[in-house]
Amino acid sequence: MLRYRSIFSLTCFMFIFLEVVIGLKLSLKSNGPAVRGSNVTFTAVVGDYAGENLRFAFWDDAQPQHSAEFTLSSNVSTWTVEYPKNLYEAREYTVKVNLLKNFIGFWYLDKTATTVFKLTDSLNGNLVLNQDNLDRPNKFVAVNKTVHHFVRLPENEMEFLKQNASTVITYWFIDCIYIDQTTDMSLNYTYTDVMGDHYIDALVVANNEPLPPITTTTTTTTTTTTTTTTTTTTTTTTTTTTTPKPPNVTEASTPVSTITPAANTTASNEHKISKRAINNKTVKKEKAIKDFICHNSSIVPIGPTYTYGHYQESISIRETISTINITGLNWLQHGDLLNLQVKYSGSPPFDYCAIYKWGQYNVTGNETCVSKTTTLSNTFPLVHYFSDSDQHTVVVVIENEIGKAVSRATINIYKASVHAQLSVIVVPVVFCLVAVILVVFGVAYYQHRSRYTVEVADFDFGQQGHFDYKSFTERLRDSFRNAFDFRRRDDTDPLASDTRYDSMT
Ligand SMILES: *[C@@H]1O[C@H](CO)[C@@H](O)[C@H](O)[C@H]1NC(C)=O
Ligand SMILES: *[C@@H]1O[C@H](CO)[C@@H](O)[C@H](O)[C@H]1NC(C)=O
Ligand SMILES: *[C@@H]1O[C@H](CO)[C@@H](O)[C@H](O)[C@H]1NC(C)=O
Ligand SMILES: *[C@@H]1O[C@H](CO)[C@@H](O)[C@H](O)[C@H]1NC(C)=O
Ligand SMILES: *[C@@H]1O[C@H](CO)[C@@H](O)[C@H](O)[C@H]1NC(C)=O
Ligand SMILES: *[C@@H]1O[C@H](CO)[C@@H](O)[C@H](O)[C@H]1NC(C)=O
Ligand SMILES: *[C@@H]1O[C@H](CO)[C@@H](O)[C@H](O)[C@H]1NC(C)=O
């Protein structure tokens, strides 16, 4: 008997020892930080899961405390806890989960995991700038194009506002100037000053006070347990002290305020008075909000029944690269350097690169630079040597802080030999033609001259006074004789005599 027992305990020990050594990895995460009043979901995940039943025991360190235990045939367990505003203060909380495993009917502790999450006074999430249905990845937005500003809340906070907020108003300020107040947490605004900087403030104010007339119908709905695991659940022992989780509402982008302002529901006579009162109140409130936003006042100008979120962003306005002009010679003789000029519009600085493709290439727009060159100039040269003689496409990719533009130019390179062959044929033909034309014109001219024998050339300067008739051949002969007979020329040249006289005196 004793032997059996010792064998049993030894096996047990071995098993636990192996479990501890090999172990199951356990991780615990929360979807925090979360605003006070909203739900927080914790997810425990077991690695190396072998399909056995597991027990997850969760608890937090809040006062009043929450705890829950789930037995699942799954390696993932989620636990959702509500932290009502009036019970829990804003601070860091710790949540732990124990993973228990079954060994012949006994549950023993295998692993423990811990996570820390934060409950905050104000809403979390962030301010998103969206242009052309794309969220800006940085703080730069395009000029003269509507910027869709909106507050993106975590799902649990969105749910909280939907379930427990009668009104949600967002006040928008740009450079401390009140712009608008909206109920859908979004603002459309177009900036027109290129290279300008702006500071955006959005204050989301949600009223958690129920307004009697309408809100009563929305909360009475079916209840579900807090277990939200998708896999098969064998046994679930829920010992949660939290209130039932609200029904799962499909996610919507805008928290719709469930009620119109009270002023609108009252009788027409009271309507005016109450409206003026509201106006007076809202003016005061707007002033307080402005003080809060612009004058660094730490006093949140709203009461305890409100939940607020303050979002700030500084943005810079830039111009997109809308045109790219590539100019220069794109027909090159083989051996010549490509030398093109690229000009483009947009706000500097620019990052650019050129990609050389063989043959025709159609730009897809998603071409990317491997190595980029940075410039402040709106132009750059493209110099490249092509070793072959084919058609090429040069793709130019230019990026600035808010976008990218791609353009291309087709380059045709012709062989020098093609050019030589051309000249071998064309040049002799042209010269032959010129020669033929010259001969024809020469003959025609000579015939023309001999028919009309008009005196044109006269080389005999000494005989200028004589007008006796001589034929062209006679005159030519005389001229040559005069020109080559120097002695006679000296005697008869009156100009020569004159000079001689001059030199004598
Ligand atoms: C919001 O929650 C508070 C308690 O936290 C409750 O008194 C109030 O009725 C709720 N409001 C709405 C609109 O559900
Ligand atoms: C603001 O812009 C977004 C996106 O362009 C659009 O969906 C929305 O309807 C606009 N809102 C208003 C009030 O014009
Ligand atoms: C409205 O504001 C004026 C001063 O701005 C003040 O005298 C008056 O009492 C206010 N009325 C109400 C109803 O608050
Ligand atoms: C605003 O106040 C905080 C502390 O209250 C301080 O750290 C910060 O520098 C102030 N900012 C400006 C612009 O005055
Ligand atoms: C591109 O060329 C067009 C027409 O030739 C001209 O109007 C435009 O200003 C040029 N753009 C740039 C950035 O040089
Ligand atoms: C480029 O596009 C034109 C017309 O859009 C098409 O005819 C041509 O085949 C395309 N070339 C390549 C290389 O895809
Ligand atoms: C670019 O887009 C085309 C289709 O438009 C796609 O086939 C290609 O894979 C994309 N390339 C890159 C680098 O994203």
Coordinates of C-alpha atoms and ligand atoms in Angstrom, one line a residue:
M1 CA 0.0 0.0 0.0
L2 CA 2.8 2.4 1.0
R3 CA 4.7 1.4 -2.1
Y4 CA 1.7 2.2 -4.3
R5 CA 1.3 5.5 -2.6
S6 CA 5.0 6.4 -3.0
I7 CA 4.9 5.4 -6.7
F8 CA 1.8 7.5 -7.2
S9 CA 3.3 10.6 -5.5
L10 CA 6.5 10.0 -7.4
T11 CA 4.6 10.0 -10.7
C12 CA 2.8 13.1 -9.6
F13 CA 6.0 14.8 -8.8
M14 CA 7.6 13.7 -12.1
F15 CA 4.6 15.0 -14.0
I16 CA 4.5 18.4 -12.2
F17 CA 8.3 18.6 -12.5
L18 CA 8.0 18.0 -16.3
E19 CA 5.2 20.5 -16.6
V20 CA 7.3 23.1 -14.8
V21 CA 10.3 22.4 -16.9
I22 CA 8.5 22.1 -20.3
G23 CA 5.7 24.3 -19.1
L24 CA 2.9 26.0 -21.0
K25 CA 3.6 29.6 -21.9
L26 CA 1.0 31.9 -20.6
S27 CA 0.5 35.5 -21.6
L28 CA -2.0 38.1 -20.4
K29 CA -2.9 41.3 -22.2
S30 CA -5.5 44.1 -21.7
N31 CA -7.0 46.5 -24.2
G32 CA -6.3 49.4 -21.9
P33 CA -5.7 52.2 -21.2
A34 CA -9.4 52.9 -20.8
V35 CA -11.5 55.8 -19.6
R36 CA -13.3 55.3 -16.3
G37 CA -16.7 53.9 -16.9
S38 CA -15.8 51.8 -19.9
N39 CA -15.1 48.1 -20.1
V40 CA -11.7 46.6 -20.1
T41 CA -11.1 43.2 -21.8
F42 CA -8.3 40.9 -20.6
T43 CA -7.0 38.1 -22.9
A44 CA -5.0 35.1 -21.6
V45 CA -3.3 33.0 -24.2
V46 CA -1.6 29.7 -23.6
G47 CA 1.2 28.6 -26.0
D48 CA 1.9 25.0 -26.9
Y49 CA -1.7 23.9 -26.3
A50 CA -2.3 20.2 -26.5
G51 CA -6.1 20.2 -26.5
E52 CA -6.7 19.5 -22.8
N53 CA -9.1 21.3 -20.5
L54 CA -7.7 24.4 -18.9
R55 CA -9.0 26.6 -16.1
F56 CA -8.3 30.3 -16.1
A57 CA -8.8 32.2 -12.8
F58 CA -8.7 36.0 -13.2
W59 CA -8.7 38.7 -10.5
D60 CA -7.8 42.4 -10.3
D61 CA -6.5 44.6 -7.4
A62 CA -9.4 47.1 -7.6
Q63 CA -11.6 47.9 -4.7
P64 CA -14.3 46.5 -5.0
Q65 CA -12.5 43.6 -6.5
H66 CA -13.4 41.6 -9.6
S67 CA -12.6 37.9 -10.2
A68 CA -13.7 35.2 -12.5
E69 CA -12.9 31.6 -13.4
F70 CA -13.4 29.9 -16.7
T71 CA -12.9 26.2 -17.6
L72 CA -12.3 25.9 -21.3
S73 CA -11.1 23.5 -23.9
S74 CA -9.3 26.3 -25.5
N75 CA -6.0 28.1 -25.2
V76 CA -7.6 31.6 -25.2
S77 CA -9.7 33.1 -22.5
T78 CA -11.1 36.6 -22.4
W79 CA -12.5 38.4 -19.4
T80 CA -14.4 41.7 -19.7
V81 CA -14.8 43.9 -16.7
E82 CA -16.7 47.1 -16.3
Y83 CA -15.2 49.9 -14.2
P84 CA -18.0 52.3 -13.3
K85 CA -16.9 56.0 -13.0
N86 CA -18.4 56.4 -9.5
L87 CA -16.5 53.4 -8.1
Y88 CA -13.1 53.4 -9.6
E89 CA -10.5 56.2 -9.6
A90 CA -8.0 56.8 -12.4
R91 CA -4.8 54.9 -11.7
E92 CA -2.9 51.8 -12.6
Y93 CA -4.4 48.5 -11.8
T94 CA -2.9 45.0 -11.8
V95 CA -4.7 42.0 -13.1
K96 CA -3.5 38.4 -12.7
V97 CA -4.5 35.1 -14.2
N98 CA -3.8 31.6 -12.8
L99 CA -3.7 28.8 -15.3
L100 CA -4.8 25.5 -13.7
K101 CA -4.4 22.1 -15.2
N102 CA -6.3 18.9 -14.5
F103 CA -4.5 15.7 -13.3
I104 CA -6.9 12.8 -12.7
G105 CA -9.6 15.1 -11.3
F106 CA -7.3 17.5 -9.4
W107 CA -6.7 21.0 -10.5
Y108 CA -3.2 22.2 -9.8
L109 CA -1.7 25.6 -10.5
D110 CA 0.5 25.6 -13.6
K111 CA 1.3 29.2 -14.4
T112 CA 0.5 32.8 -13.4
A113 CA 0.6 35.8 -15.6
T114 CA 0.2 39.5 -14.7
T115 CA -0.6 42.6 -16.6
V116 CA -1.0 46.2 -15.7
F117 CA -3.5 48.6 -17.2
K118 CA -4.5 52.1 -16.6
L119 CA -7.9 53.7 -16.0
T120 CA -7.8 57.3 -17.1
D121 CA -10.0 60.3 -16.5
S122 CA -10.1 61.3 -20.1
L123 CA -10.8 59.5 -23.2
N124 CA -8.0 57.7 -25.0
G125 CA -7.6 57.2 -28.7
N126 CA -6.1 59.8 -31.1
L127 CA -6.8 62.5 -33.6
V128 CA -6.7 61.3 -37.2
L129 CA -6.2 63.5 -40.2
N130 CA -7.6 62.0 -43.3
Q131 CA -7.3 63.3 -46.9
D132 CA -8.6 61.5 -50.0
N133 CA -9.8 58.7 -47.7
L134 CA -6.3 58.0 -46.6
D135 CA -5.1 58.6 -43.0
R136 CA -2.1 60.9 -43.0
P137 CA 0.9 58.9 -41.7
N138 CA 2.7 62.1 -40.6
K139 CA 1.8 65.6 -39.6
F140 CA 1.8 67.0 -43.1
V141 CA -1.4 67.7 -45.0
A142 CA -2.0 68.9 -48.6
V143 CA -3.0 72.5 -49.2
N144 CA -6.4 73.3 -50.7
K145 CA -7.8 69.9 -50.1
T146 CA -10.3 69.1 -47.4
V147 CA -8.8 67.5 -44.3
H148 CA -11.2 65.2 -42.5
H149 CA -10.2 65.5 -38.9
F150 CA -11.7 62.9 -36.6
V151 CA -11.2 61.4 -33.2
R152 CA -10.6 57.6 -33.3
L153 CA -11.6 56.1 -30.0
P154 CA -10.7 52.5 -28.8
E155 CA -13.7 50.2 -29.3
N156 CA -14.5 49.9 -25.6
E157 CA -14.6 53.7 -25.1
M158 CA -16.8 54.1 -28.2
E159 CA -19.1 51.5 -26.7
F160 CA -19.1 53.3 -23.4
L161 CA -20.1 56.6 -25.1
K162 CA -22.8 54.8 -27.0
Q163 CA -24.2 53.1 -23.9
N164 CA -23.7 55.9 -21.4
A165 CA -23.6 59.3 -23.0
S166 CA -26.6 61.4 -23.8
T167 CA -24.7 63.9 -25.9
V168 CA -21.2 63.9 -27.3
I169 CA -20.0 67.3 -28.5
T170 CA -16.6 67.9 -29.9
Y171 CA -15.2 71.5 -29.9
W172 CA -12.7 72.3 -32.5
F173 CA -10.0 74.9 -32.3
I174 CA -7.3 75.8 -34.8
D175 CA -4.5 78.0 -33.5
C176 CA -6.7 78.8 -30.5
I177 CA -9.5 80.0 -32.7
Y178 CA -12.8 78.4 -32.2
I179 CA -13.9 76.8 -35.5
D180 CA -16.9 74.6 -34.8
Q181 CA -18.6 72.1 -32.6
T182 CA -19.7 68.8 -34.0
T183 CA -21.6 65.8 -32.7
D184 CA -19.8 63.2 -34.8
M185 CA -16.3 63.9 -33.4
S186 CA -15.2 65.0 -36.9
L187 CA -14.4 68.2 -38.7
N188 CA -13.9 69.0 -42.3
Y189 CA -11.5 71.9 -42.9
T190 CA -9.4 73.1 -45.8
Y191 CA -6.1 74.8 -45.3
T192 CA -5.0 77.3 -47.9
D193 CA -1.6 78.5 -46.7
V194 CA 1.1 76.4 -48.1
M195 CA 4.1 76.0 -45.8
G196 CA 2.0 77.1 -42.9
D197 CA 1.9 75.4 -39.5
H198 CA -1.2 75.0 -37.4
Y199 CA -2.2 73.7 -34.0
I200 CA -5.4 71.7 -33.7
D201 CA -7.3 71.2 -30.5
A202 CA -10.3 68.9 -30.2
L203 CA -12.2 68.6 -27.0
V204 CA -14.7 65.8 -26.9
V205 CA -17.2 66.3 -24.2
A206 CA -19.7 63.5 -23.4
N207 CA -22.6 63.9 -21.0
N208 CA -23.1 60.8 -18.9
E209 CA -26.2 62.2 -17.3
P210 CA -29.2 60.5 -18.6
L211 CA -31.7 62.9 -20.1
P212 CA -35.2 61.7 -19.2
P213 CA -37.3 61.8 -22.4
I214 CA -35.7 59.3 -24.7
T215 CA -32.8 57.4 -23.2
T216 CA -34.9 54.9 -21.1
T217 CA -35.6 52.5 -24.0
T218 CA -32.1 51.9 -25.0
T219 CA -30.7 50.1 -22.0
T220 CA -33.3 47.3 -21.5
T221 CA -31.9 44.5 -23.6
T222 CA -30.9 40.9 -23.3
T223 CA -28.0 39.9 -21.1
T224 CA -25.1 37.7 -21.9
T225 CA -22.4 36.2 -19.8
T226 CA -19.0 37.8 -19.7
T227 CA -17.4 34.9 -21.4
T228 CA -16.7 35.8 -25.0
T229 CA -14.6 32.9 -26.1
T230 CA -15.3 31.7 -29.6
T231 CA -14.2 28.1 -29.1
T232 CA -16.2 25.4 -27.3
T233 CA -16.8 25.9 -23.7
T234 CA -17.1 22.9 -21.5
T235 CA -17.9 24.3 -18.1
T236 CA -18.0 27.9 -17.2
T237 CA -18.1 29.0 -13.6
T238 CA -18.5 32.7 -13.6
T239 CA -18.1 34.4 -10.3
T240 CA -17.8 37.9 -11.6
T241 CA -19.1 40.7 -9.7
T242 CA -19.5 42.9 -12.7
T243 CA -22.8 43.8 -14.3
P244 CA -23.8 41.9 -17.4
K245 CA -22.0 43.0 -20.5
P246 CA -24.2 45.1 -22.8
P247 CA -25.3 43.5 -26.1
N248 CA -22.8 43.5 -28.8
V249 CA -23.5 46.4 -31.0
T250 CA -21.9 46.4 -34.5
E251 CA -19.2 48.9 -34.6
A252 CA -20.1 52.3 -36.1
S253 CA -17.7 55.1 -36.8
T254 CA -19.7 57.8 -35.1
P255 CA -21.1 57.9 -31.6
V256 CA -24.6 59.2 -32.2
S257 CA -25.9 61.3 -29.5
T258 CA -29.1 59.6 -28.5
I259 CA -31.0 62.8 -27.8
T260 CA -31.7 66.2 -29.0
P261 CA -31.0 69.2 -26.7
A262 CA -33.6 69.7 -24.0
A263 CA -34.4 73.1 -25.2
N264 CA -35.9 71.8 -28.4
T265 CA -38.4 69.6 -26.6
T266 CA -40.0 72.3 -24.5
A267 CA -42.9 74.5 -25.5
S268 CA -42.4 77.3 -28.0
N269 CA -42.7 80.1 -25.4
E270 CA -40.2 78.5 -23.0
H271 CA -38.2 77.5 -26.0
K272 CA -36.9 81.1 -26.6
I273 CA -36.0 81.7 -22.9
S274 CA -34.4 78.3 -22.4
K275 CA -32.5 78.7 -25.7
R276 CA -31.2 82.1 -24.7
A277 CA -30.2 80.6 -21.3
I278 CA -28.5 77.8 -23.1
N279 CA -26.8 80.2 -25.4
N280 CA -25.6 82.2 -22.4
K281 CA -24.4 79.0 -20.8
T282 CA -22.8 77.7 -23.9
V283 CA -21.0 81.0 -24.5
K284 CA -19.6 80.7 -21.0
K285 CA -18.7 77.1 -21.5
E286 CA -17.0 77.9 -24.8
K287 CA -15.0 80.6 -23.1
A288 CA -14.0 78.2 -20.3
I289 CA -13.1 75.6 -22.9
K290 CA -11.0 78.1 -24.8
D291 CA -9.2 79.0 -21.6
F292 CA -8.6 75.4 -20.9
I293 CA -7.3 74.9 -24.4
C294 CA -5.4 78.1 -25.1
H295 CA -4.2 79.4 -21.8
N296 CA -2.9 76.1 -20.4
S297 CA -5.5 76.2 -17.6
S298 CA -5.5 72.8 -15.9
I299 CA -9.1 73.1 -14.8
V300 CA -11.3 71.0 -17.0
P301 CA -14.3 73.2 -17.5
I302 CA -16.8 70.3 -17.2
G303 CA -18.7 68.7 -14.4
P304 CA -18.3 65.2 -12.9
T305 CA -21.1 63.8 -15.0
Y306 CA -19.1 64.4 -18.1
T307 CA -16.4 62.4 -19.8
Y308 CA -14.0 64.3 -21.9
G309 CA -11.0 63.7 -24.2
H310 CA -8.5 66.3 -25.3
Y311 CA -6.7 65.8 -28.5
Q312 CA -3.9 68.0 -29.9
E313 CA -1.9 67.9 -33.1
S314 CA 0.4 70.3 -34.8
I315 CA 0.3 70.1 -38.6
S316 CA 2.2 71.6 -41.5
I317 CA 0.6 72.5 -44.8
R318 CA 2.4 71.3 -47.9
E319 CA 1.8 71.2 -51.7
T320 CA 1.7 67.9 -53.4
I321 CA 3.9 67.1 -56.4
S322 CA 1.3 67.5 -59.1
T323 CA 3.3 67.9 -62.3
I324 CA 6.6 66.5 -63.5
N325 CA 8.0 67.8 -66.8
I326 CA 10.9 65.9 -68.3
T327 CA 12.6 67.9 -71.1
G328 CA 15.6 67.3 -73.3
L329 CA 16.8 65.2 -76.1
N330 CA 15.4 61.7 -76.0
W331 CA 16.8 60.5 -79.3
L332 CA 20.4 59.7 -78.7
Q333 CA 23.2 58.5 -80.9
H334 CA 24.9 55.5 -79.5
G335 CA 27.7 56.7 -77.2
D336 CA 26.1 60.0 -76.3
L337 CA 25.2 60.8 -72.7
L338 CA 21.5 61.2 -71.8
N339 CA 21.0 64.6 -70.4
L340 CA 17.5 65.5 -69.4
Q341 CA 16.0 68.1 -67.1
V342 CA 13.3 67.2 -64.7
K343 CA 11.1 69.9 -63.4
Y344 CA 8.3 69.5 -60.9
S345 CA 5.9 71.4 -58.6
G346 CA 5.4 70.9 -54.9
S347 CA 6.8 71.8 -51.5
P348 CA 10.5 70.9 -50.8
P349 CA 12.3 69.0 -49.6
F350 CA 12.2 66.3 -52.2
D351 CA 13.6 62.8 -52.4
Y352 CA 14.0 61.4 -55.8
C353 CA 15.5 58.6 -57.8
A354 CA 15.6 57.5 -61.4
I355 CA 15.0 53.9 -62.4
Y356 CA 16.2 52.8 -65.8
K357 CA 14.1 50.1 -67.5
W358 CA 14.9 48.3 -70.7
G359 CA 12.3 48.9 -73.5
Q360 CA 8.9 50.3 -73.1
Y361 CA 7.6 50.5 -69.6
N362 CA 4.2 51.6 -68.3
V363 CA 4.3 53.4 -64.9
T364 CA 2.1 51.7 -62.2
G365 CA 2.5 54.5 -59.6
N366 CA 3.9 52.2 -56.9
E367 CA 7.5 52.3 -58.1
T368 CA 9.8 52.9 -55.1
C369 CA 13.3 54.2 -54.7
V370 CA 15.9 52.0 -53.4
S371 CA 18.4 54.8 -52.7
K372 CA 17.1 58.4 -52.7
T373 CA 18.7 61.7 -53.3
T374 CA 17.4 64.7 -51.3
T375 CA 17.1 68.1 -52.8
L376 CA 15.4 71.4 -52.0
S377 CA 15.3 72.4 -55.7
N378 CA 12.3 72.0 -58.0
T379 CA 14.5 70.6 -60.7
F380 CA 17.3 68.0 -61.2
P381 CA 19.3 66.7 -64.1
L382 CA 19.1 63.2 -65.4
V383 CA 22.5 62.1 -66.8
H384 CA 23.0 58.6 -67.8
Y385 CA 25.1 56.5 -70.2
F386 CA 23.5 53.6 -72.1
S387 CA 26.0 51.1 -73.3
D388 CA 23.6 49.4 -75.8
S389 CA 21.5 50.9 -78.5
D390 CA 17.9 50.0 -77.7
Q391 CA 14.8 51.7 -76.4
H392 CA 14.8 52.5 -72.7
T393 CA 12.4 54.0 -70.3
V394 CA 13.6 56.2 -67.5
V395 CA 11.2 56.3 -64.6
V396 CA 11.4 59.2 -62.3
V397 CA 10.1 58.9 -58.7
I398 CA 9.8 62.1 -56.7
E399 CA 8.6 62.2 -53.1
N400 CA 7.9 64.9 -50.6
E401 CA 6.5 65.0 -47.1
I402 CA 2.9 64.5 -48.3
G403 CA 3.2 62.3 -51.4
K404 CA 4.9 60.8 -54.3
A405 CA 4.7 61.2 -58.0
V406 CA 6.0 59.0 -60.8
S407 CA 6.7 59.9 -64.3
R408 CA 8.7 58.5 -67.2
A409 CA 10.4 59.3 -70.5
T410 CA 11.2 57.0 -73.3
I411 CA 14.8 57.1 -74.6
N412 CA 15.6 55.9 -78.1
I413 CA 19.2 55.2 -78.9
Y414 CA 20.3 54.8 -82.6
K415 CA 23.6 53.3 -83.7
A416 CA 26.2 55.6 -85.2
S417 CA 26.7 53.1 -88.1
V418 CA 23.1 53.7 -89.2
H419 CA 24.0 57.4 -89.4
A420 CA 27.2 56.6 -91.4
Q421 CA 25.3 54.5 -93.9
L422 CA 22.9 57.3 -94.4
S423 CA 25.7 59.8 -95.2
V424 CA 27.4 57.3 -97.5
I425 CA 24.4 57.4 -99.7
V426 CA 23.0 60.9 -99.1
V427 CA 26.3 62.9 -99.4
P428 CA 27.5 61.6 -102.8
V429 CA 24.0 61.9 -104.2
V430 CA 23.7 65.5 -103.0
F431 CA 27.1 66.4 -104.3
C432 CA 26.4 64.7 -107.7
L433 CA 23.2 66.7 -107.9
V434 CA 25.0 69.9 -107.0
A435 CA 27.6 69.2 -109.7
V436 CA 25.0 68.5 -112.3
I437 CA 23.2 71.7 -111.4
L438 CA 26.4 73.7 -111.6
V439 CA 27.3 72.2 -115.0
V440 CA 23.8 72.9 -116.4
F441 CA 23.7 76.4 -115.0
G442 CA 27.3 77.0 -116.2
V443 CA 26.5 76.0 -119.8
A444 CA 23.3 78.0 -119.8
Y445 CA 25.1 81.0 -118.5
Y446 CA 28.0 80.8 -121.0
Q447 CA 25.5 80.5 -123.9
H448 CA 23.6 83.4 -122.6
R449 CA 26.7 85.5 -122.3
S450 CA 28.1 84.7 -125.8
R451 CA 24.7 85.6 -127.3
Y452 CA 24.5 89.1 -125.9
T453 CA 28.2 89.9 -125.3
V454 CA 27.6 92.4 -122.6
E455 CA 30.8 93.8 -121.2
V456 CA 31.3 92.9 -117.6
A457 CA 34.9 92.3 -116.9
D458 CA 37.6 94.8 -117.7
F459 CA 41.1 94.1 -116.5
D460 CA 42.8 96.8 -118.5
F461 CA 42.9 99.8 -116.1
G462 CA 45.2 101.8 -118.3
Q463 CA 42.8 101.8 -121.3
Q464 CA 39.8 103.0 -119.5
G465 CA 39.4 106.2 -121.6
H466 CA 39.3 104.3 -124.9
F467 CA 35.9 103.2 -126.2
D468 CA 37.0 101.4 -129.4
Y469 CA 35.1 98.1 -130.0
K470 CA 36.8 94.8 -129.0
S471 CA 35.3 91.4 -128.8
F472 CA 35.3 89.5 -125.5
T473 CA 38.2 87.2 -126.6
E474 CA 40.2 90.2 -127.8
R475 CA 39.7 92.0 -124.6
L476 CA 40.6 89.0 -122.6
R477 CA 43.8 88.5 -124.6
D478 CA 44.7 92.2 -124.2
S479 CA 44.0 92.1 -120.5
F480 CA 46.2 89.1 -120.0
R481 CA 49.0 90.7 -122.0
N482 CA 48.8 93.9 -120.0
A483 CA 48.7 92.0 -116.8
F484 CA 51.8 90.0 -117.5
D485 CA 53.8 92.6 -119.4
F486 CA 55.2 94.6 -116.4
R487 CA 57.5 96.9 -118.3
R488 CA 54.9 98.1 -120.7
R489 CA 52.4 98.4 -117.8
D490 CA 54.8 100.7 -115.9
D491 CA 55.1 103.0 -118.9
T492 CA 51.5 103.3 -119.7
D493 CA 49.9 103.3 -116.3
P494 CA 49.0 106.9 -115.5
L495 CA 48.4 106.1 -111.8
A496 CA 51.9 104.7 -111.6
S497 CA 53.3 107.8 -113.2
D498 CA 51.5 110.0 -110.8
T499 CA 52.9 108.2 -107.8
R500 CA 56.3 108.4 -109.3
Y501 CA 55.9 112.2 -109.6
D502 CA 54.6 112.5 -106.1
S503 CA 57.6 110.6 -104.8
M504 CA 59.9 113.0 -106.8
T505 CA 58.6 116.2 -105.2
Ligands
LIG1 C1 -24.3 56.4 -17.1 O1 -23.7 55.8 -16.0 C2 -24.2 56.3 -14.8 C3 -23.5 55.6 -13.7 O2 -22.2 55.4 -14.0 C4 -25.7 56.2 -14.7 O3 -26.1 56.8 -13.5 C5 -26.3 56.9 -15.8 O4 -27.7 56.6 -15.8 C6 -25.8 56.3 -17.1 N1 -26.3 57.1 -18.2 C7 -26.8 56.6 -19.4 C8 -27.2 57.6 -20.4 O5 -26.8 55.4 -19.5
LIG2 C1 -16.2 65.3 -44.3 O1 -15.4 64.6 -45.2 C2 -15.6 63.2 -45.2 C3 -14.6 62.6 -46.0 O2 -14.3 63.3 -47.1 C4 -17.1 62.9 -45.6 O3 -17.3 61.5 -45.6 C5 -18.0 63.6 -44.7 O4 -19.3 63.5 -45.2 C6 -17.7 65.1 -44.6 N1 -18.6 65.7 -43.6 C7 -19.2 66.8 -43.8 C8 -20.0 67.3 -42.7 O5 -19.2 67.4 -44.9
LIG3 C1 -26.2 85.9 -19.4 O1 -25.0 86.6 -19.4 C2 -25.1 87.9 -18.9 C3 -23.7 88.6 -19.0 O2 -23.0 88.1 -20.1 C4 -25.5 87.8 -17.5 O3 -25.7 89.2 -17.0 C5 -26.8 87.1 -17.3 O4 -27.1 86.9 -16.0 C6 -26.7 85.7 -18.0 N1 -27.9 85.0 -18.0 C7 -28.0 83.8 -17.6 C8 -29.4 83.2 -17.6 O5 -27.0 83.1 -17.2
LIG4 C1 1.3 74.1 -19.5 O1 1.4 73.6 -18.2 C2 2.2 72.5 -17.9 C3 2.0 72.2 -16.5 O2 0.8 72.6 -16.0 C4 3.6 72.9 -18.3 O3 4.4 71.8 -18.1 C5 3.7 73.4 -19.7 O4 5.0 73.8 -20.0 C6 2.7 74.5 -19.9 N1 2.7 74.9 -21.3 C7 2.6 76.1 -21.8 C8 2.6 76.3 -23.2 O5 2.6 77.1 -21.0
LIG5 C1 5.3 71.8 -67.2 O1 5.0 72.1 -68.6 C2 3.8 72.8 -68.7 C3 3.5 73.1 -70.2 O2 4.7 73.1 -70.9 C4 3.9 74.2 -68.0 O3 2.7 74.9 -68.1 C5 4.2 73.9 -66.5 O4 4.4 75.1 -65.8 C6 5.4 73.0 -66.4 N1 5.6 72.7 -65.0 C7 6.7 72.7 -64.3 C8 6.7 72.3 -62.9 O5 7.7 73.2 -64.9
LIG6 C1 1.6 50.3 -72.0 O1 0.2 50.8 -72.2 C2 -0.2 50.8 -73.5 C3 -1.6 51.4 -73.6 O2 -2.1 51.7 -72.3 C4 -0.2 49.4 -74.2 O3 -0.5 49.5 -75.5 C5 1.3 48.9 -74.0 O4 1.3 47.6 -74.5 C6 1.7 48.9 -72.6 N1 3.1 48.5 -72.6 C7 3.6 47.7 -71.7 C8 5.1 47.4 -71.8 O5 3.0 47.2 -70.8
LIG7 C1 2.6 47.6 -57.9 O1 1.3 47.5 -58.4 C2 1.1 46.4 -59.3 C3 -0.4 46.4 -59.7 O2 -0.9 47.7 -59.8 C4 1.5 45.1 -58.6 O3 1.3 44.1 -59.5 C5 2.9 45.2 -58.1 O4 3.2 44.0 -57.4 C6 3.0 46.4 -57.2 N1 4.5 46.5 -56.9 C7 4.9 46.8 -55.7 C8 6.3 46.9 -55.5 O5 4.1 47.1 -54.8

